[in-house]
C-alpha positions as a LaTeX table, in Angstrom:
\begin{tabular}{lrrr}
\hline
Residue & $x$ (\AA) & $y$ (\AA) & $z$ (\AA) \\
\hline
Met1 & $-110.47$ & 300.03 & $-110.38$ \\
Thr2 & $-111.76$ & 301.47 & $-107.09$ \\
Glu3 & $-114.25$ & 298.93 & $-106.89$ \\
Leu4 & $-111.70$ & 296.18 & $-106.94$ \\
Thr5 & $-109.64$ & 297.70 & $-104.10$ \\
Val6 & $-112.94$ & 298.30 & $-101.86$ \\
Arg7 & $-113.81$ & 294.53 & $-102.28$ \\
Gly8 & $-109.80$ & 293.65 & $-101.40$ \\
Ser9 & $-109.79$ & 295.29 & $-98.35$ \\
Glu10 & $-113.49$ & 294.24 & $-97.28$ \\
Glu11 & $-112.28$ & 290.78 & $-97.52$ \\
His12 & $-110.32$ & 291.15 & $-94.50$ \\
Thr13 & $-112.10$ & 293.52 & $-92.29$ \\
Ala14 & $-113.21$ & 290.85 & $-89.93$ \\
Arg15 & $-109.82$ & 289.57 & $-89.54$ \\
Asn16 & $-108.22$ & 292.96 & $-89.35$ \\
Met17 & $-110.83$ & 293.93 & $-86.73$ \\
Ala18 & $-110.13$ & 290.67 & $-84.49$ \\
Asp19 & $-106.37$ & 291.63 & $-84.59$ \\
Ala20 & $-106.93$ & 295.03 & $-83.62$ \\
Leu21 & $-109.20$ & 294.03 & $-80.79$ \\
Thr22 & $-106.73$ & 291.30 & $-79.54$ \\
Tyr23 & $-103.98$ & 294.14 & $-79.13$ \\
Leu24 & $-106.69$ & 296.66 & $-77.83$ \\
Gly25 & $-107.15$ & 293.90 & $-75.00$ \\
Arg26 & $-103.65$ & 293.70 & $-74.39$ \\
Val27 & $-103.33$ & 297.44 & $-74.02$ \\
Ala28 & $-106.54$ & 297.73 & $-71.90$ \\
Ser29 & $-105.07$ & 295.12 & $-69.59$ \\
Asp30 & $-101.66$ & 296.69 & $-69.31$ \\
Ala31 & $-103.40$ & 300.09 & $-68.62$ \\
Gly32 & $-105.46$ & 298.17 & $-65.84$ \\
Tyr33 & $-109.00$ & 298.56 & $-67.18$ \\
His34 & $-109.53$ & 295.04 & $-66.44$ \\
Ser35 & $-113.38$ & 295.44 & $-66.53$ \\
Val36 & $-113.55$ & 295.86 & $-70.26$ \\
Val37 & $-110.82$ & 293.02 & $-71.24$ \\
Ala38 & $-113.59$ & 290.22 & $-71.05$ \\
Asp39 & $-116.05$ & 292.39 & $-73.25$ \\
Ile40 & $-113.03$ & 293.13 & $-75.76$ \\
His41 & $-112.15$ & 289.30 & $-75.93$ \\
Val42 & $-115.99$ & 288.35 & $-76.45$ \\
Leu43 & $-116.02$ & 290.44 & $-79.54$ \\
Arg44 & $-112.70$ & 289.72 & $-80.84$ \\
Asp45 & $-114.02$ & 285.76 & $-80.54$ \\
Arg46 & $-117.25$ & 286.80 & $-82.69$ \\
Leu47 & $-115.03$ & 288.82 & $-85.49$ \\
Ala48 & $-112.53$ & 285.95 & $-85.40$ \\
Ser49 & $-115.39$ & 283.44 & $-86.20$ \\
Ile50 & $-116.88$ & 285.70 & $-88.82$ \\
Ala51 & $-113.72$ & 285.78 & $-90.53$ \\
Arg52 & $-113.04$ & 281.91 & $-90.37$ \\
Ala53 & $-116.49$ & 281.69 & $-91.69$ \\
Glu54 & $-115.96$ & 284.07 & $-94.71$ \\
Glu55 & $-112.38$ & 282.57 & $-95.39$ \\
Glu56 & $-114.21$ & 279.01 & $-95.48$ \\
Ala57 & $-117.10$ & 280.44 & $-98.09$ \\
Lys58 & $-114.16$ & 281.93 & $-100.01$ \\
Arg59 & $-112.26$ & 278.51 & $-100.32$ \\
Gly60 & $-115.88$ & 276.59 & $-101.23$ \\
Arg61 & $-116.17$ & 279.28 & $-104.04$ \\
Ala62 & $-112.74$ & 278.94 & $-105.19$ \\
Ser63 & $-113.09$ & 275.15 & $-105.60$ \\
Ala64 & $-116.53$ & 275.25 & $-107.10$ \\
\hline
\end{tabular}
């Protein structure tokens, strides 16, 4: 049972991290930490790309 729970949570890790970085970028901008916002957005975009690739792979496995 634990194994299924871990896999389920790992499935969305990249997407959740990208969402968290979106929030962090907004907070950093609001706080005036403009020098790190671009770096945060680069990381967010990389994680979003990983999440899309994982989702496409999952759809491919499901249709096979």
